[in-house]
Amino acid sequence: MLVCPSGIDVSSSSLRFLSARLRAHRRQRGTRWRRLTAGRQALLALAHLRCGHTYGQLAAGFGIGTTTAYRYVTEAVELLAELAPDLATAMKTAAQKVFVILDGTLLPIDRIAADRPFYSGKHKRHGMNVQVLADPHGRLLWASPALPGAVHDIRAARTHGIIGALADAGLPCWADKGYQGASGTVRVPFRGRWDRLSPGQQAVNRSHARIRALGEQAMAALKTWRLLRKLRCSTIRITNIVRAVLTLHLTCSK
């Protein structure tokens, strides 16, 4: 395999943050020697998350074995995932906002046609459903654990307790038609054909769409980490990957 120098479009604060966490973890475990320093291990993990490099590519680039690359990435991802805020913590931050935007996204995965639980009829592909909360400026506040792609957005929101948490906080929330019936403080557009809506309903839907469009910025921020654009790992690891990315985004975008 040919190896060449390359750049990663990640801030140096992300590298410093993860390096510090890995050093603390090594001291806690009493680790004396590793093939890579904590800084190089952090760079390895960031290259995997940001660029989606395979373990074989990482191993060749860093001069280590493929198994070692897998272990180093998994260790870093688990450390980051532990630091990600849960829904209750995210709601404390969201409570300071005027409103929030709720939306769902499908993270594509490698699956065969027989894996029906992971097939999204809406997107016509296999993937994992992740719910996202954004603030009025489109900044990412929280991302949920991943559920199979066949789960609809409204069901996923109820499963994670998002709707109840929003109602308890009395926090207005804008969402799309996929959340019809959510009730509480969740606001959705009017249903029906555009030409059959009244002028008032059309005006409401246009205003609603402008507000909700800001939530797309949070989705874009999540998917700048290119590993999330096509996941080829076990589905049980995807939640930790999403939480790791959330930690890096919230910590290093301040």
PDB file of C-alpha atoms in Angstrom:
ATOM      1  CA  MET A   1       0.000   0.000   0.000  1.00  0.00           C
ATOM      2  CA  LEU A   2       1.300   3.450  -0.930  1.00  0.00           C
ATOM      3  CA  VAL A   3       1.447   6.010   1.878  1.00  0.00           C
ATOM      4  CA  CYS A   4       1.490   9.781   1.413  1.00  0.00           C
ATOM      5  CA  PRO A   5       1.236  12.782   3.771  1.00  0.00           C
ATOM      6  CA  SER A   6      -2.267  14.178   4.100  1.00  0.00           C
ATOM      7  CA  GLY A   7      -4.181  16.851   5.998  1.00  0.00           C
ATOM      8  CA  ILE A   8      -7.198  16.533   8.308  1.00  0.00           C
ATOM      9  CA  ASP A   9      -9.619  19.453   8.516  1.00  0.00           C
ATOM     10  CA  VAL A  10      -9.948  19.265  12.297  1.00  0.00           C
ATOM     11  CA  SER A  11      -8.972  22.011  14.737  1.00  0.00           C
ATOM     12  CA  SER A  12      -5.842  21.597  16.832  1.00  0.00           C
ATOM     13  CA  SER A  13      -8.043  21.971  19.924  1.00  0.00           C
ATOM     14  CA  SER A  14      -9.685  18.633  19.050  1.00  0.00           C
ATOM     15  CA  LEU A  15      -6.272  16.980  18.910  1.00  0.00           C
ATOM     16  CA  ARG A  16      -5.159  18.536  22.204  1.00  0.00           C
ATOM     17  CA  PHE A  17      -8.420  17.618  23.922  1.00  0.00           C
ATOM     18  CA  LEU A  18      -8.335  13.969  22.862  1.00  0.00           C
ATOM     19  CA  SER A  19      -4.587  13.674  23.532  1.00  0.00           C
ATOM     20  CA  ALA A  20      -5.087  14.913  27.100  1.00  0.00           C
ATOM     21  CA  ARG A  21      -7.878  12.400  27.679  1.00  0.00           C
ATOM     22  CA  LEU A  22      -5.778   9.550  26.351  1.00  0.00           C
ATOM     23  CA  ARG A  23      -2.787  10.530  28.523  1.00  0.00           C
ATOM     24  CA  ALA A  24      -4.996  10.635  31.621  1.00  0.00           C
ATOM     25  CA  HIS A  25      -6.461   7.248  30.680  1.00  0.00           C
ATOM     26  CA  ARG A  26      -2.991   5.744  30.277  1.00  0.00           C
ATOM     27  CA  ARG A  27      -1.860   7.107  33.652  1.00  0.00           C
ATOM     28  CA  GLN A  28      -4.983   5.681  35.284  1.00  0.00           C
ATOM     29  CA  ARG A  29      -4.310   2.264  33.783  1.00  0.00           C
ATOM     30  CA  GLY A  30      -0.602   2.415  34.531  1.00  0.00           C
ATOM     31  CA  THR A  31       0.353   1.904  30.881  1.00  0.00           C
ATOM     32  CA  ARG A  32       4.130   2.005  30.450  1.00  0.00           C
ATOM     33  CA  TRP A  33       4.632   1.631  26.712  1.00  0.00           C
ATOM     34  CA  ARG A  34       2.576   1.852  23.539  1.00  0.00           C
ATOM     35  CA  ARG A  35       3.424   1.679  19.862  1.00  0.00           C
ATOM     36  CA  LEU A  36       2.078   5.230  19.499  1.00  0.00           C
ATOM     37  CA  THR A  37       2.192   8.204  21.830  1.00  0.00           C
ATOM     38  CA  ALA A  38      -1.093   9.612  23.125  1.00  0.00           C
ATOM     39  CA  GLY A  39      -0.854  12.425  20.579  1.00  0.00           C
ATOM     40  CA  ARG A  40      -0.347  10.022  17.668  1.00  0.00           C
ATOM     41  CA  GLN A  41      -3.182   7.804  18.898  1.00  0.00           C
ATOM     42  CA  ALA A  42      -5.445  10.863  19.030  1.00  0.00           C
ATOM     43  CA  LEU A  43      -4.455  11.760  15.469  1.00  0.00           C
ATOM     44  CA  LEU A  44      -5.176   8.176  14.386  1.00  0.00           C
ATOM     45  CA  ALA A  45      -8.690   8.300  15.892  1.00  0.00           C
ATOM     46  CA  LEU A  46      -9.435  11.718  14.394  1.00  0.00           C
ATOM     47  CA  ALA A  47      -8.326  10.533  10.953  1.00  0.00           C
ATOM     48  CA  HIS A  48     -10.743   7.617  11.243  1.00  0.00           C
ATOM     49  CA  LEU A  49     -13.690   9.737  12.396  1.00  0.00           C
ATOM     50  CA  ARG A  50     -13.132  12.770  10.185  1.00  0.00           C
ATOM     51  CA  CYS A  51     -11.928  11.133   6.991  1.00  0.00           C
ATOM     52  CA  GLY A  52     -13.449   7.669   7.294  1.00  0.00           C
ATOM     53  CA  HIS A  53     -10.098   5.935   6.682  1.00  0.00           C
ATOM     54  CA  THR A  54     -10.203   2.164   7.080  1.00  0.00           C
ATOM     55  CA  TYR A  55      -8.118   0.372   9.692  1.00  0.00           C
ATOM     56  CA  GLY A  56      -5.870  -0.972   6.937  1.00  0.00           C
ATOM     57  CA  GLN A  57      -5.189   2.545   5.653  1.00  0.00           C
ATOM     58  CA  LEU A  58      -4.548   3.837   9.172  1.00  0.00           C
ATOM     59  CA  ALA A  59      -2.240   0.938   9.957  1.00  0.00           C
ATOM     60  CA  ALA A  60      -0.155   1.588   6.852  1.00  0.00           C
ATOM     61  CA  GLY A  61       0.024   5.315   7.499  1.00  0.00           C
ATOM     62  CA  PHE A  62       1.017   5.017  11.172  1.00  0.00           C
ATOM     63  CA  GLY A  63       3.286   1.981  10.831  1.00  0.00           C
ATOM     64  CA  ILE A  64       1.279  -0.324  13.113  1.00  0.00           C
ATOM     65  CA  GLY A  65      -0.765  -3.488  12.707  1.00  0.00           C
ATOM     66  CA  THR A  66      -4.412  -3.425  11.634  1.00  0.00           C
ATOM     67  CA  THR A  67      -5.523  -4.961  14.940  1.00  0.00           C
ATOM     68  CA  THR A  68      -3.579  -2.327  16.863  1.00  0.00           C
ATOM     69  CA  ALA A  69      -5.199   0.424  14.805  1.00  0.00           C
ATOM     70  CA  TYR A  70      -8.639  -1.027  15.620  1.00  0.00           C
ATOM     71  CA  ARG A  71      -7.866  -1.191  19.355  1.00  0.00           C
ATOM     72  CA  TYR A  72      -6.499   2.345  19.455  1.00  0.00           C
ATOM     73  CA  VAL A  73      -9.505   3.801  17.623  1.00  0.00           C
ATOM     74  CA  THR A  74     -11.991   1.856  19.754  1.00  0.00           C
ATOM     75  CA  GLU A  75     -10.307   3.012  22.956  1.00  0.00           C
ATOM     76  CA  ALA A  76     -10.414   6.665  21.886  1.00  0.00           C
ATOM     77  CA  VAL A  77     -14.039   6.449  20.723  1.00  0.00           C
ATOM     78  CA  GLU A  78     -15.158   4.885  24.006  1.00  0.00           C
ATOM     79  CA  LEU A  79     -13.398   7.591  26.025  1.00  0.00           C
ATOM     80  CA  LEU A  80     -15.087  10.315  24.016  1.00  0.00           C
ATOM     81  CA  ALA A  81     -18.491   8.605  24.135  1.00  0.00           C
ATOM     82  CA  GLU A  82     -18.411   8.578  27.936  1.00  0.00           C
ATOM     83  CA  LEU A  83     -18.148  12.373  27.924  1.00  0.00           C
ATOM     84  CA  ALA A  84     -21.146  13.007  25.658  1.00  0.00           C
ATOM     85  CA  PRO A  85     -24.130  14.697  27.376  1.00  0.00           C
ATOM     86  CA  ASP A  86     -27.266  12.665  27.977  1.00  0.00           C
ATOM     87  CA  LEU A  87     -30.736  14.004  27.207  1.00  0.00           C
ATOM     88  CA  ALA A  88     -31.255  15.416  30.714  1.00  0.00           C
ATOM     89  CA  THR A  89     -28.011  17.392  30.508  1.00  0.00           C
ATOM     90  CA  ALA A  90     -28.848  18.602  27.006  1.00  0.00           C
ATOM     91  CA  MET A  91     -32.275  19.776  28.183  1.00  0.00           C
ATOM     92  CA  LYS A  92     -30.659  21.978  30.848  1.00  0.00           C
ATOM     93  CA  THR A  93     -28.757  23.735  28.072  1.00  0.00           C
ATOM     94  CA  ALA A  94     -31.792  23.794  25.782  1.00  0.00           C
ATOM     95  CA  ALA A  95     -33.953  25.323  28.529  1.00  0.00           C
ATOM     96  CA  GLN A  96     -31.950  28.543  28.131  1.00  0.00           C
ATOM     97  CA  LYS A  97     -33.041  28.810  24.478  1.00  0.00           C
ATOM     98  CA  VAL A  98     -36.240  30.325  23.101  1.00  0.00           C
ATOM     99  CA  PHE A  99     -36.991  27.101  21.218  1.00  0.00           C
ATOM    100  CA  VAL A 100     -35.260  24.066  19.752  1.00  0.00           C
ATOM    101  CA  ILE A 101     -35.441  22.221  16.455  1.00  0.00           C
ATOM    102  CA  LEU A 102     -35.947  18.458  16.369  1.00  0.00           C
ATOM    103  CA  ASP A 103     -35.093  16.380  13.326  1.00  0.00           C
ATOM    104  CA  GLY A 104     -34.049  12.883  12.442  1.00  0.00           C
ATOM    105  CA  THR A 105     -31.365  11.665  10.070  1.00  0.00           C
ATOM    106  CA  LEU A 106     -30.403   8.329   8.576  1.00  0.00           C
ATOM    107  CA  LEU A 107     -26.771   7.267   8.855  1.00  0.00           C
ATOM    108  CA  PRO A 108     -26.158   4.909   5.904  1.00  0.00           C
ATOM    109  CA  ILE A 109     -24.716   1.484   6.705  1.00  0.00           C
ATOM    110  CA  ASP A 110     -23.502  -1.550   4.780  1.00  0.00           C
ATOM    111  CA  ARG A 111     -26.277  -4.112   4.934  1.00  0.00           C
ATOM    112  CA  ILE A 112     -27.775  -6.725   2.635  1.00  0.00           C
ATOM    113  CA  ALA A 113     -31.369  -6.559   1.403  1.00  0.00           C
ATOM    114  CA  ALA A 114     -32.468  -9.199   3.934  1.00  0.00           C
ATOM    115  CA  ASP A 115     -31.752  -6.887   6.886  1.00  0.00           C
ATOM    116  CA  ARG A 116     -35.253  -5.402   6.985  1.00  0.00           C
ATOM    117  CA  PRO A 117     -35.025  -3.810  10.466  1.00  0.00           C
ATOM    118  CA  PHE A 118     -32.318  -1.500   9.127  1.00  0.00           C
ATOM    119  CA  TYR A 119     -34.122  -0.541   5.913  1.00  0.00           C
ATOM    120  CA  SER A 120     -35.708   2.909   5.837  1.00  0.00           C
ATOM    121  CA  GLY A 121     -38.695   3.090   3.529  1.00  0.00           C
ATOM    122  CA  LYS A 122     -38.485   6.890   3.569  1.00  0.00           C
ATOM    123  CA  HIS A 123     -34.862   7.019   2.385  1.00  0.00           C
ATOM    124  CA  LYS A 124     -34.941   3.754   0.394  1.00  0.00           C
ATOM    125  CA  ARG A 125     -31.697   2.497   1.929  1.00  0.00           C
ATOM    126  CA  HIS A 126     -30.271   0.748   4.970  1.00  0.00           C
ATOM    127  CA  GLY A 127     -29.144   2.829   7.903  1.00  0.00           C
ATOM    128  CA  MET A 128     -29.499   3.878  11.532  1.00  0.00           C
ATOM    129  CA  ASN A 129     -31.969   6.485  12.782  1.00  0.00           C
ATOM    130  CA  VAL A 130     -30.461   9.296  14.891  1.00  0.00           C
ATOM    131  CA  GLN A 131     -32.499  12.132  16.417  1.00  0.00           C
ATOM    132  CA  VAL A 132     -30.895  15.568  16.654  1.00  0.00           C
ATOM    133  CA  LEU A 133     -31.732  18.660  18.710  1.00  0.00           C
ATOM    134  CA  ALA A 134     -30.492  22.054  17.507  1.00  0.00           C
ATOM    135  CA  ASP A 135     -30.761  25.559  18.954  1.00  0.00           C
ATOM    136  CA  PRO A 136     -32.442  28.521  17.141  1.00  0.00           C
ATOM    137  CA  HIS A 137     -29.151  29.265  15.335  1.00  0.00           C
ATOM    138  CA  GLY A 138     -28.827  25.720  14.002  1.00  0.00           C
ATOM    139  CA  ARG A 139     -26.087  24.701  16.437  1.00  0.00           C
ATOM    140  CA  LEU A 140     -26.005  21.064  17.482  1.00  0.00           C
ATOM    141  CA  LEU A 141     -27.127  20.487  21.081  1.00  0.00           C
ATOM    142  CA  TRP A 142     -27.625  16.730  21.306  1.00  0.00           C
ATOM    143  CA  ALA A 143     -27.702  13.557  19.241  1.00  0.00           C
ATOM    144  CA  SER A 144     -29.557  10.432  20.298  1.00  0.00           C
ATOM    145  CA  PRO A 145     -28.422   6.811  20.424  1.00  0.00           C
ATOM    146  CA  ALA A 146     -28.818   5.082  17.062  1.00  0.00           C
ATOM    147  CA  LEU A 147     -31.874   2.944  16.306  1.00  0.00           C
ATOM    148  CA  PRO A 148     -32.483   0.686  13.258  1.00  0.00           C
ATOM    149  CA  GLY A 149     -33.444   2.650  10.154  1.00  0.00           C
ATOM    150  CA  ALA A 150     -36.918   1.102   9.952  1.00  0.00           C
ATOM    151  CA  VAL A 151     -37.907   3.051  13.087  1.00  0.00           C
ATOM    152  CA  HIS A 152     -39.916   6.164  12.208  1.00  0.00           C
ATOM    153  CA  ASP A 153     -38.918   9.555  13.601  1.00  0.00           C
ATOM    154  CA  ILE A 154     -41.952   9.907  15.881  1.00  0.00           C
ATOM    155  CA  ARG A 155     -41.378   6.460  17.358  1.00  0.00           C
ATOM    156  CA  ALA A 156     -37.671   7.161  17.819  1.00  0.00           C
ATOM    157  CA  ALA A 157     -38.448  10.449  19.597  1.00  0.00           C
ATOM    158  CA  ARG A 158     -40.823   8.661  21.958  1.00  0.00           C
ATOM    159  CA  THR A 159     -38.369   5.833  22.550  1.00  0.00           C
ATOM    160  CA  HIS A 160     -35.663   8.286  23.620  1.00  0.00           C
ATOM    161  CA  GLY A 161     -38.098  10.279  25.769  1.00  0.00           C
ATOM    162  CA  ILE A 162     -37.501  13.481  23.803  1.00  0.00           C
ATOM    163  CA  ILE A 163     -41.144  14.533  23.570  1.00  0.00           C
ATOM    164  CA  GLY A 164     -41.731  14.061  27.297  1.00  0.00           C
ATOM    165  CA  ALA A 165     -38.535  15.938  28.178  1.00  0.00           C
ATOM    166  CA  LEU A 166     -39.554  18.881  26.000  1.00  0.00           C
ATOM    167  CA  ALA A 167     -43.023  18.950  27.550  1.00  0.00           C
ATOM    168  CA  ASP A 168     -41.612  18.829  31.098  1.00  0.00           C
ATOM    169  CA  ALA A 169     -39.321  21.765  30.286  1.00  0.00           C
ATOM    170  CA  GLY A 170     -42.143  23.659  28.563  1.00  0.00           C
ATOM    171  CA  LEU A 171     -39.780  24.254  25.667  1.00  0.00           C
ATOM    172  CA  PRO A 172     -41.295  24.950  22.212  1.00  0.00           C
ATOM    173  CA  CYS A 173     -39.937  22.674  19.508  1.00  0.00           C
ATOM    174  CA  TRP A 174     -40.187  22.875  15.718  1.00  0.00           C
ATOM    175  CA  ALA A 175     -40.285  19.565  13.825  1.00  0.00           C
ATOM    176  CA  ASP A 176     -41.335  18.246  10.412  1.00  0.00           C
ATOM    177  CA  LYS A 177     -44.376  16.195   9.398  1.00  0.00           C
ATOM    178  CA  GLY A 178     -42.681  13.001  10.542  1.00  0.00           C
ATOM    179  CA  TYR A 179     -43.601  13.991  14.097  1.00  0.00           C
ATOM    180  CA  GLN A 180     -47.360  14.337  13.542  1.00  0.00           C
ATOM    181  CA  GLY A 181     -49.184  13.319  16.715  1.00  0.00           C
ATOM    182  CA  ALA A 182     -46.291  14.168  19.030  1.00  0.00           C
ATOM    183  CA  SER A 183     -48.444  16.760  20.851  1.00  0.00           C
ATOM    184  CA  GLY A 184     -46.945  18.503  23.892  1.00  0.00           C
ATOM    185  CA  THR A 185     -44.748  21.425  22.862  1.00  0.00           C
ATOM    186  CA  VAL A 186     -43.795  19.941  19.477  1.00  0.00           C
ATOM    187  CA  ARG A 187     -45.054  22.053  16.584  1.00  0.00           C
ATOM    188  CA  VAL A 188     -45.444  20.530  13.134  1.00  0.00           C
ATOM    189  CA  PRO A 189     -46.665  22.005   9.818  1.00  0.00           C
ATOM    190  CA  PHE A 190     -50.175  21.533   8.473  1.00  0.00           C
ATOM    191  CA  ARG A 191     -50.652  18.352   6.472  1.00  0.00           C
ATOM    192  CA  GLY A 192     -52.232  18.110   3.060  1.00  0.00           C
ATOM    193  CA  ARG A 193     -51.640  19.147  -0.532  1.00  0.00           C
ATOM    194  CA  TRP A 194     -50.311  22.663  -0.875  1.00  0.00           C
ATOM    195  CA  ASP A 195     -53.130  23.785  -3.177  1.00  0.00           C
ATOM    196  CA  ARG A 196     -55.706  22.552  -0.679  1.00  0.00           C
ATOM    197  CA  LEU A 197     -54.318  24.517   2.254  1.00  0.00           C
ATOM    198  CA  SER A 198     -55.790  27.895   3.121  1.00  0.00           C
ATOM    199  CA  PRO A 199     -53.630  31.015   2.604  1.00  0.00           C
ATOM    200  CA  GLY A 200     -53.158  31.209   6.373  1.00  0.00           C
ATOM    201  CA  GLN A 201     -52.019  27.584   6.571  1.00  0.00           C
ATOM    202  CA  GLN A 202     -49.631  28.114   3.660  1.00  0.00           C
ATOM    203  CA  ALA A 203     -48.124  31.144   5.408  1.00  0.00           C
ATOM    204  CA  VAL A 204     -47.680  29.114   8.608  1.00  0.00           C
ATOM    205  CA  ASN A 205     -45.998  26.276   6.713  1.00  0.00           C
ATOM    206  CA  ARG A 206     -43.611  28.671   4.943  1.00  0.00           C
ATOM    207  CA  SER A 207     -42.600  30.258   8.240  1.00  0.00           C
ATOM    208  CA  HIS A 208     -42.269  26.835   9.830  1.00  0.00           C
ATOM    209  CA  ALA A 209     -40.022  25.627   6.993  1.00  0.00           C
ATOM    210  CA  ARG A 210     -37.721  28.658   7.322  1.00  0.00           C
ATOM    211  CA  ILE A 211     -37.244  28.008  11.021  1.00  0.00           C
ATOM    212  CA  ARG A 212     -36.792  24.274  10.646  1.00  0.00           C
ATOM    213  CA  ALA A 213     -34.266  24.713   7.824  1.00  0.00           C
ATOM    214  CA  LEU A 214     -31.797  25.964  10.423  1.00  0.00           C
ATOM    215  CA  GLY A 215     -31.745  22.441  11.850  1.00  0.00           C
ATOM    216  CA  GLU A 216     -30.065  21.285   8.651  1.00  0.00           C
ATOM    217  CA  GLN A 217     -26.936  23.097   9.829  1.00  0.00           C
ATOM    218  CA  ALA A 218     -26.763  20.753  12.819  1.00  0.00           C
ATOM    219  CA  MET A 219     -27.112  17.758  10.490  1.00  0.00           C
ATOM    220  CA  ALA A 220     -24.361  19.141   8.284  1.00  0.00           C
ATOM    221  CA  ALA A 221     -22.090  19.634  11.295  1.00  0.00           C
ATOM    222  CA  LEU A 222     -22.647  16.018  12.292  1.00  0.00           C
ATOM    223  CA  LYS A 223     -21.887  14.685   8.827  1.00  0.00           C
ATOM    224  CA  THR A 224     -18.721  16.709   8.327  1.00  0.00           C
ATOM    225  CA  TRP A 225     -17.295  13.694  10.148  1.00  0.00           C
ATOM    226  CA  ARG A 226     -17.166  11.583   7.013  1.00  0.00           C
ATOM    227  CA  LEU A 227     -17.236   8.235   8.795  1.00  0.00           C
ATOM    228  CA  LEU A 228     -20.944   8.911   9.454  1.00  0.00           C
ATOM    229  CA  ARG A 229     -21.667   9.167   5.734  1.00  0.00           C
ATOM    230  CA  LYS A 230     -21.113   5.439   5.223  1.00  0.00           C
ATOM    231  CA  LEU A 231     -20.666   3.219   8.279  1.00  0.00           C
ATOM    232  CA  ARG A 232     -19.184  -0.218   7.702  1.00  0.00           C
ATOM    233  CA  CYS A 233     -18.832  -1.306  11.325  1.00  0.00           C
ATOM    234  CA  SER A 234     -21.100  -3.361  13.575  1.00  0.00           C
ATOM    235  CA  THR A 235     -24.366  -1.569  14.294  1.00  0.00           C
ATOM    236  CA  ILE A 236     -23.806  -1.947  18.052  1.00  0.00           C
ATOM    237  CA  ARG A 237     -20.795   0.404  17.785  1.00  0.00           C
ATOM    238  CA  ILE A 238     -22.603   3.223  15.971  1.00  0.00           C
ATOM    239  CA  THR A 239     -24.087   4.849  19.084  1.00  0.00           C
ATOM    240  CA  ASN A 240     -20.610   5.234  20.592  1.00  0.00           C
ATOM    241  CA  ILE A 241     -19.308   6.725  17.345  1.00  0.00           C
ATOM    242  CA  VAL A 242     -22.143   9.280  17.262  1.00  0.00           C
ATOM    243  CA  ARG A 243     -21.549  10.167  20.910  1.00  0.00           C
ATOM    244  CA  ALA A 244     -17.804  10.534  20.292  1.00  0.00           C
ATOM    245  CA  VAL A 245     -18.435  12.922  17.408  1.00  0.00           C
ATOM    246  CA  LEU A 246     -20.928  14.853  19.555  1.00  0.00           C
ATOM    247  CA  THR A 247     -18.317  15.249  22.307  1.00  0.00           C
ATOM    248  CA  LEU A 248     -15.704  16.563  19.879  1.00  0.00           C
ATOM    249  CA  HIS A 249     -18.169  18.963  18.291  1.00  0.00           C
ATOM    250  CA  LEU A 250     -19.492  20.394  21.559  1.00  0.00           C
ATOM    251  CA  THR A 251     -16.094  20.613  23.229  1.00  0.00           C
ATOM    252  CA  CYS A 252     -14.006  21.973  20.398  1.00  0.00           C
ATOM    253  CA  SER A 253     -16.469  24.280  18.646  1.00  0.00           C
ATOM    254  CA  LYS A 254     -16.800  26.630  21.620  1.00  0.00           C
TER     255      LYS A 254
END
